[in-house]
Short mmCIF file of C-alpha atoms and ligand atoms in Angstrom, two decimals:
data_model
loop_
_atom_site.label_atom_id
_atom_site.label_comp_id
_atom_site.label_asym_id
_atom_site.label_seq_id
_atom_site.Cartn_x
_atom_site.Cartn_y
_atom_site.Cartn_z
CA MET A 1 -0.13 -0.14 0.32
CA LEU A 2 1.31 3.27 -0.72
CA LEU A 3 0.32 6.31 1.58
CA LEU A 4 0.35 9.36 0.54
CA ILE A 5 -0.43 11.11 3.30
CA PRO A 6 0.78 14.09 5.78
CA GLY A 7 1.68 11.29 8.58
CA PRO A 8 2.39 8.26 9.89
CA VAL A 9 4.43 8.50 6.62
CA GLN A 10 5.53 5.71 4.59
CA THR A 11 8.43 3.74 5.25
CA ASP A 12 11.78 1.96 4.59
CA PRO A 13 11.17 -1.89 5.14
CA ARG A 14 14.98 -1.45 7.42
CA VAL A 15 13.12 0.93 9.52
CA ARG A 16 10.14 -0.87 9.86
CA ALA A 17 11.72 -4.53 10.45
CA ALA A 18 13.97 -2.41 13.51
CA MET A 19 10.72 -2.65 15.78
CA ALA A 20 10.85 -6.69 15.83
CA GLU A 21 12.17 -7.07 18.90
CA ASP A 22 11.05 -7.28 22.35
CA ILE A 23 13.33 -4.45 25.04
CA ALA A 24 13.27 -3.01 28.10
CA PRO A 25 14.28 0.64 27.60
CA TRP A 26 16.27 1.01 30.66
CA ASP A 27 18.86 -1.83 30.04
CA ASP A 28 22.55 -0.37 30.03
CA GLU A 29 23.25 -1.19 26.09
CA PHE A 30 19.79 0.51 24.77
CA ARG A 31 19.91 3.59 27.18
CA ALA A 32 23.72 4.13 25.64
CA GLU A 33 21.19 3.69 21.61
CA TYR A 34 18.93 6.51 23.44
CA ALA A 35 21.48 8.61 24.29
CA ALA A 36 23.09 9.03 21.68
CA MET A 37 20.22 9.88 20.14
CA ARG A 38 19.93 13.19 21.71
CA PRO A 39 22.26 15.02 20.16
CA ARG A 40 21.65 13.92 16.97
CA ILE A 41 17.98 15.55 16.74
CA VAL A 42 19.43 18.51 18.77
CA ALA A 43 21.98 18.60 15.35
CA ILE A 44 18.69 18.04 12.36
CA ALA A 45 16.94 20.81 14.07
CA GLY A 46 20.71 23.20 13.76
CA GLY A 47 21.20 23.46 17.27
CA ASP A 48 24.40 23.11 19.54
CA ALA A 49 25.18 20.82 22.33
CA ALA A 50 25.69 23.84 24.40
CA ASP A 51 22.74 26.29 23.96
CA HIS A 52 19.90 23.17 22.83
CA ALA A 53 18.43 19.90 24.57
CA SER A 54 16.39 17.39 22.76
CA LEU A 55 13.25 16.29 24.69
CA PRO A 56 11.19 13.71 23.29
CA LEU A 57 8.24 12.37 24.63
CA PRO A 58 6.59 9.63 24.22
CA GLY A 59 2.85 9.96 22.22
CA CYS A 60 1.99 12.07 19.12
CA GLY A 61 2.45 15.43 18.17
CA HIS A 62 0.32 17.23 20.15
CA MET A 63 0.81 16.45 22.98
CA VAL A 64 4.23 18.19 22.24
CA ILE A 65 3.10 20.72 21.18
CA GLU A 66 0.72 21.16 24.70
CA ALA A 67 4.11 20.34 27.03
CA ALA A 68 5.74 23.37 25.00
CA ILE A 69 2.97 25.62 25.44
CA ARG A 70 3.35 24.60 28.97
CA THR A 71 6.23 25.05 29.79
CA PHE A 72 7.36 28.23 27.89
CA VAL A 73 4.18 30.36 28.61
CA PRO A 74 3.63 30.86 32.13
CA ALA A 75 0.29 30.41 33.50
CA GLY A 76 -1.91 34.65 32.87
CA LYS A 77 0.68 35.88 30.11
CA THR A 78 -0.41 36.00 26.56
CA LEU A 79 0.38 34.14 24.12
CA LEU A 80 0.13 35.28 19.65
CA VAL A 81 -1.19 32.52 18.03
CA VAL A 82 -0.68 33.38 14.56
CA ARG A 83 -3.96 31.59 12.52
CA ASN A 84 -4.41 31.19 9.26
CA GLY A 85 -5.16 27.30 9.18
CA GLY A 86 -6.70 24.56 10.73
CA TYR A 87 -3.12 23.29 12.84
CA SER A 88 -3.40 26.40 13.94
CA ASP A 89 -6.73 26.38 15.51
CA ARG A 90 -5.00 23.27 17.87
CA LEU A 91 -2.48 26.40 19.14
CA VAL A 92 -5.37 28.03 19.83
CA ARG A 93 -7.30 25.20 22.05
CA MET A 94 -5.02 24.22 23.53
CA ALA A 95 -3.24 27.35 24.87
CA THR A 96 -6.89 28.57 25.59
CA GLU A 97 -7.68 25.05 27.73
CA ALA A 98 -3.73 25.26 30.01
CA GLY A 99 -5.73 29.23 30.87
CA ARG A 100 -2.82 30.49 29.22
CA LEU A 101 -4.18 34.17 27.40
CA VAL A 102 -4.72 33.73 23.46
CA VAL A 103 -4.70 36.15 20.23
CA THR A 104 -5.10 35.71 17.28
CA LEU A 105 -3.48 36.79 14.38
CA ASP A 106 -6.59 35.54 10.76
CA GLY A 107 -4.70 34.93 7.49
CA PRO A 108 -6.59 33.27 4.81
CA ASP A 109 -5.69 29.53 4.62
CA ASN A 110 -3.95 29.53 1.42
CA ALA A 111 -1.42 32.18 2.01
CA PRO A 112 1.44 32.64 4.34
CA MET A 113 1.35 35.16 7.28
CA PRO A 114 3.14 38.71 6.06
CA ALA A 115 6.03 39.42 8.03
CA ALA A 116 4.52 42.38 8.00
CA ARG A 117 1.02 41.91 9.36
CA LEU A 118 2.68 40.05 12.20
CA ALA A 119 5.27 43.36 13.08
CA GLU A 120 1.56 45.66 13.11
CA ALA A 121 0.71 42.57 15.60
CA LEU A 122 3.72 42.40 17.91
CA ALA A 123 2.58 46.74 18.06
CA GLN A 124 -0.52 46.47 19.32
CA ASN A 125 -1.02 43.85 21.55
CA PRO A 126 2.30 44.53 23.99
CA ASP A 127 1.00 42.13 26.69
CA VAL A 128 1.93 38.51 23.89
CA GLY A 129 5.36 37.19 25.25
CA HIS A 130 5.46 34.10 22.92
CA VAL A 131 4.13 33.87 19.31
CA ALA A 132 3.19 30.32 18.47
CA LEU A 133 3.21 29.50 14.76
CA VAL A 134 3.02 26.28 12.70
CA VAL A 135 5.38 26.24 9.53
CA SER A 136 4.37 23.56 6.96
CA GLU A 137 -0.04 23.77 7.55
CA THR A 138 -1.24 20.49 7.09
CA GLY A 139 -4.42 21.48 6.28
CA SER A 140 -3.70 23.58 3.40
CA GLY A 141 0.31 23.28 2.37
CA ILE A 142 1.46 26.50 3.22
CA VAL A 143 4.65 27.28 5.00
CA ASN A 144 4.87 30.07 7.75
CA ASP A 145 8.22 30.48 7.59
CA PRO A 146 10.16 31.27 10.79
CA ASN A 147 13.67 32.35 8.74
CA VAL A 148 10.67 35.41 7.42
CA LEU A 149 9.18 34.88 10.58
CA GLY A 150 10.99 35.32 12.93
CA PRO A 151 13.80 38.14 13.00
CA VAL A 152 9.97 39.90 13.41
CA ILE A 153 9.30 38.80 16.50
CA ALA A 154 13.01 38.88 17.20
CA ALA A 155 13.01 42.74 16.28
CA ALA A 156 10.29 42.91 18.57
CA GLY A 157 11.46 40.98 21.77
CA LYS A 158 9.40 38.38 21.39
CA ARG A 159 9.91 34.62 21.86
CA MET A 160 8.68 31.99 19.00
CA ILE A 161 7.67 28.79 19.68
CA CYS A 162 7.42 26.31 16.26
CA ASP A 163 4.21 24.03 15.84
CA ALA A 164 7.37 22.43 13.18
CA VAL A 165 5.47 18.74 12.43
CA SER A 166 4.75 18.11 9.54
CA GLY A 167 7.81 19.34 7.66
CA PHE A 168 10.97 19.50 10.35
CA GLY A 169 13.55 17.98 8.92
CA ALA A 170 13.23 19.13 5.18
CA LEU A 171 12.42 22.74 5.13
CA PRO A 172 15.60 24.22 6.26
CA PHE A 173 15.71 25.98 9.59
CA ALA A 174 19.06 26.28 12.24
CA MET A 175 17.58 26.55 15.82
CA ARG A 176 21.04 28.85 15.61
CA ASP A 177 20.50 31.65 13.65
CA HIS A 178 17.45 32.10 15.44
CA PRO A 179 18.31 32.92 19.29
CA GLU A 180 14.17 34.01 19.39
CA CYS A 181 13.09 31.02 19.43
CA ASP A 182 13.18 28.90 22.54
CA VAL A 183 11.54 25.54 21.82
CA VAL A 184 10.57 23.45 18.12
CA VAL A 185 7.96 20.44 18.12
CA PHE A 186 7.89 17.61 15.69
CA THR A 187 7.19 14.62 15.46
CA SER A 188 8.86 10.57 14.26
CA ASN A 189 6.02 9.64 11.85
CA LYS A 190 6.98 12.17 9.30
CA CYS A 191 10.11 14.22 7.08
CA LEU A 192 11.81 12.35 8.85
CA GLU A 193 10.53 9.30 8.45
CA GLY A 194 10.20 7.08 11.38
CA MET A 195 7.24 4.65 13.29
CA PRO A 196 5.01 6.88 15.03
CA GLY A 197 5.54 6.72 19.00
CA PHE A 198 7.58 9.44 20.10
CA GLY A 199 7.13 13.82 19.49
CA PHE A 200 10.61 15.50 20.31
CA ALA A 201 11.42 18.97 20.96
CA VAL A 202 14.05 21.10 20.84
CA ALA A 203 14.29 23.47 23.04
CA ARG A 204 17.07 26.26 24.33
CA ILE A 205 18.91 25.42 27.45
CA ASP A 206 18.61 28.52 29.57
CA SER A 207 14.58 29.43 28.41
CA LEU A 208 14.22 25.02 29.99
CA VAL A 209 15.95 26.38 33.00
CA ALA A 210 13.77 29.71 33.63
CA ALA A 211 10.43 27.19 32.45
CA LYS A 212 10.91 25.16 35.82
CA GLY A 213 7.31 25.78 37.38
CA ASN A 214 5.34 26.76 34.40
CA ALA A 215 4.05 24.00 33.28
CA GLY A 216 1.34 22.82 35.82
CA SER A 217 1.58 19.32 34.30
CA TRP A 218 4.56 16.40 35.94
CA VAL A 219 3.44 14.93 32.61
CA LEU A 220 3.39 17.06 30.05
CA ASP A 221 6.28 19.10 31.20
CA LEU A 222 9.30 20.20 29.37
CA ALA A 223 11.80 21.54 32.38
CA ASP A 224 11.10 18.36 34.01
CA VAL A 225 12.31 15.99 30.68
CA TYR A 226 15.78 18.06 30.84
CA ASP A 227 15.85 18.06 34.38
CA HIS A 228 15.23 14.38 34.88
CA ALA A 229 18.09 13.60 31.99
CA LEU A 230 20.73 15.64 33.86
CA LYS A 231 19.79 14.00 37.08
CA ASN A 232 19.76 10.43 35.64
CA GLY A 233 21.57 10.44 32.51
CA PHE A 234 20.40 11.43 29.02
CA GLY A 235 19.10 7.86 28.24
CA SER A 236 16.93 7.64 31.24
CA PHE A 237 13.32 7.91 30.92
CA ARG A 238 10.48 8.96 33.06
CA PHE A 239 7.84 6.50 32.25
CA THR A 240 7.54 3.87 29.89
CA PRO A 241 8.48 4.58 26.27
CA ALA A 242 7.69 2.90 22.75
CA VAL A 243 10.88 1.54 23.18
CA GLN A 244 10.59 -0.07 19.47
CA ALA A 245 8.82 3.62 17.58
CA LEU A 246 12.45 4.63 19.16
CA ARG A 247 14.50 2.37 17.99
CA ALA A 248 13.47 2.57 14.50
CA PHE A 249 12.98 6.26 14.78
CA GLY A 250 17.31 5.50 14.91
CA VAL A 251 17.11 3.70 11.93
CA ALA A 252 15.32 6.85 10.65
CA MET A 253 17.98 9.38 11.30
CA ASP A 254 20.74 6.91 9.77
CA LEU A 255 18.68 6.82 6.28
CA TYR A 256 18.06 10.76 7.27
CA ASP A 257 21.45 10.34 7.32
CA ALA A 258 23.06 8.80 4.71
CA GLU A 259 20.09 10.67 2.09
CA GLY A 260 22.10 13.97 2.49
CA GLY A 261 19.78 14.87 5.50
CA GLN A 262 18.21 17.81 4.86
CA PRO A 263 19.18 19.64 1.27
CA ALA A 264 18.22 16.48 0.01
CA ARG A 265 15.32 15.15 1.61
CA TYR A 266 13.59 19.40 0.70
CA ALA A 267 14.66 18.31 -2.94
CA ARG A 268 13.16 14.72 -3.15
CA TYR A 269 9.70 16.72 -0.98
CA ARG A 270 9.87 19.09 -3.83
CA ARG A 271 9.84 17.09 -6.30
CA ASN A 272 7.03 14.72 -6.21
CA ALA A 273 4.86 17.95 -4.74
CA ASP A 274 5.37 19.72 -8.07
CA VAL A 275 5.16 16.37 -10.12
CA LEU A 276 1.67 16.41 -7.88
CA TYR A 277 0.86 19.71 -8.42
CA ALA A 278 1.36 19.79 -12.21
CA GLY A 279 -0.25 15.78 -12.18
CA LEU A 280 -3.76 17.50 -10.90
CA LYS A 281 -3.96 20.28 -12.20
CA GLY A 282 -3.24 18.43 -16.09
CA LEU A 283 -5.88 15.46 -14.31
CA GLY A 284 -8.23 19.30 -13.98
CA PHE A 285 -8.01 19.94 -10.49
CA THR A 286 -8.29 23.29 -9.72
CA PRO A 287 -5.01 23.31 -6.50
CA TYR A 288 -6.57 25.14 -3.28
CA VAL A 289 -3.15 26.76 -2.99
CA THR A 290 -0.74 29.35 -5.75
CA PRO A 291 2.32 28.19 -6.75
CA GLU A 292 4.43 30.67 -5.29
CA HIS A 293 2.78 29.38 -1.89
CA GLN A 294 2.57 25.68 -2.55
CA GLY A 295 5.11 23.97 0.48
CA PRO A 296 6.38 20.79 -0.56
CA ILE A 297 4.64 18.76 2.40
CA ILE A 298 1.19 18.43 1.12
CA VAL A 299 -0.73 19.18 -2.70
CA ASN A 300 -4.43 20.04 -2.02
CA VAL A 301 -7.17 20.75 -4.13
CA HIS A 302 -10.65 21.68 -4.11
CA GLN A 303 -13.42 18.35 -4.89
CA PRO A 304 -15.15 18.24 -8.27
CA ALA A 305 -18.23 20.51 -8.19
CA ASP A 306 -19.45 16.96 -11.21
CA PRO A 307 -23.02 16.15 -9.53
CA ALA A 308 -20.96 12.82 -9.27
CA TRP A 309 -18.77 13.17 -6.91
CA ASP A 310 -18.70 11.54 -4.37
CA PHE A 311 -15.26 11.69 -1.88
CA GLY A 312 -16.02 8.87 -0.07
CA ARG A 313 -16.06 6.49 -2.83
CA PHE A 314 -13.22 8.45 -4.78
CA GLN A 315 -10.99 7.93 -1.60
CA VAL A 316 -11.96 3.67 -1.23
CA ALA A 317 -11.82 2.95 -4.93
CA LEU A 318 -8.52 4.87 -5.35
CA LYS A 319 -7.97 3.08 -1.69
CA LYS A 320 -8.68 -0.56 -3.68
CA ARG A 321 -5.64 0.59 -6.24
CA GLY A 322 -3.49 0.47 -3.77
CA VAL A 323 -2.88 4.72 -2.73
CA VAL A 324 -4.40 6.01 0.60
CA VAL A 325 -5.31 9.25 0.57
CA SER A 326 -6.66 10.92 3.52
CA ASN A 327 -10.60 10.52 3.56
CA PHE A 328 -10.67 14.17 5.21
CA TRP A 329 -9.75 17.64 5.11
CA THR A 330 -9.17 20.42 7.92
CA THR A 331 -9.03 23.87 5.31
CA ALA A 332 -11.96 25.91 4.91
CA ALA A 333 -13.42 24.98 1.24
CA PRO A 334 -14.00 21.11 1.44
CA THR A 335 -11.01 19.54 -0.88
CA MET A 336 -9.06 16.62 -1.09
CA ARG A 337 -4.55 16.74 0.86
CA ILE A 338 -2.42 14.60 -0.61
CA GLY A 339 1.06 14.20 1.13
CA CYS A 340 4.14 13.98 -0.86
CA ILE A 341 6.98 12.83 1.77
CA GLY A 342 7.50 9.43 3.68
CA ALA A 343 9.75 6.79 1.79
CA ILE A 344 7.95 7.67 -1.83
CA ASN A 345 9.31 9.27 -4.79
CA GLU A 346 8.19 10.79 -8.42
CA ALA A 347 7.88 7.55 -9.87
CA ASP A 348 5.20 7.25 -7.01
CA ILE A 349 3.33 10.32 -7.08
CA ARG A 350 3.31 9.28 -11.45
CA PHE A 351 1.54 6.01 -10.37
CA ALA A 352 -0.85 7.55 -7.99
CA LEU A 353 -1.46 9.98 -10.29
CA ALA A 354 -2.21 6.99 -12.87
CA GLN A 355 -4.45 5.84 -9.97
CA MET A 356 -6.71 8.30 -9.78
CA GLU A 357 -6.95 9.10 -13.32
CA ALA A 358 -8.51 6.00 -13.95
CA VAL A 359 -10.68 5.90 -10.45
CA LEU A 360 -12.27 9.46 -12.35
CA ALA A 361 -13.58 7.94 -15.18
CA GLU A 362 -14.49 4.47 -13.77
CA MET A 363 -16.78 7.49 -11.81
CA GLY A 364 -17.54 9.20 -14.62
CA ILE A 365 -16.21 12.87 -13.16
CA GLY A 366 -15.68 15.32 -16.13
CA GLN A 367 -16.24 18.69 -14.19
CA ARG A 368 -12.79 18.34 -12.29
CA ALA A 369 -12.47 22.45 -11.15
CA ALA A 370 -13.64 23.75 -8.36
CA ALA A 371 -17.32 24.16 -7.63
C1 LIG B 1 1.34 16.24 12.70
C2 LIG B 1 1.43 17.03 13.17
C3 LIG B 1 1.01 17.47 13.93
C4 LIG B 1 0.62 16.29 15.47
O1 LIG B 1 -0.67 15.62 15.28
P1 LIG B 1 -0.25 14.06 16.28
O2 LIG B 1 -1.67 13.47 15.80
O3 LIG B 1 -0.53 14.48 17.01
O4 LIG B 1 0.91 13.20 16.44
C5 LIG B 1 0.68 18.88 14.59
N1 LIG B 1 1.45 20.18 13.62
C6 LIG B 1 1.36 19.51 12.29
C7 LIG B 1 1.16 21.43 11.56
C8 LIG B 1 1.09 18.27 12.07
O5 LIG B 1 0.88 18.13 11.00
#
């Protein structure tokens, strides 16, 4: 089966094979294996060992995002959320339910937030301490580039929190170039092409130390994750981890390095996205995002206007032909999102396009442009 979803992604068989063993997480050999992974994770984030730490948490990405908000935004302090997509709505909800004050900077979900609008919003909201943004919006495929927005945040004397989950490892970003960035959050199972089961934060050590006591939660306290590592070693765990997923993640990082790291991964995904974008247009679909705003992680098209169109039927028929796409959407308008990430290449994208063409013909969908 070919997964064209924005996570959990298609994996290399060597990554999956690494799961096939029982492991005691506290075993000395495994502790060493895990401890060796942590500086590699900092390196992928473009961090420096002296200034940045990797903070793994078993579970999904949202758990680590909530942990990052709780850890770095003290209760009663104001977080500005750059809101231009379905995943940024989730940041608002997590911060609000954690009792943080939230203001939003709203924009359309088919374009990145302009730097000038963020500068204006920060000037109007002096109470804001942190800005949270979704880097690659998995709903639409746009990218809010922290290399563009970070300097605006720095100039205003504020701190940045990045939900980098869907693009981390592929989109260029280096923590060391962004002292305003307290934390980036990502998972094992998107552009790093590991198995689901782990989320990660890479954070500034000085900010972590200053954040002690903020979280209002033991389980979701990244400062406590760091403290525990200092006291018990960087190969230790607070609670039972998804240990096989972690071992598989080590193999996934080996493959990442062997491919050529971030530039190589970006190039492969960019090619996938370009071929997919052109191919979907060729089939008659209307892209949700214009070419200049189209990121390399997912491509999104409007659902066809044809009265015979039935998204559920299309998705199931495509799956019967070996291709899985998401059977839901998180954009303002009804769309279909297709992932360009994972252990896939241009040939896989071309195969998927051919299957889509066949299913559209079977279903008799002539009017494929947006309603
Ligand atoms: C995948 C994703 C997450 C995390 O999703 P989980 O299901 O919690 O792992 C968060 N933000 C973005 C932008 C994502 O793409």
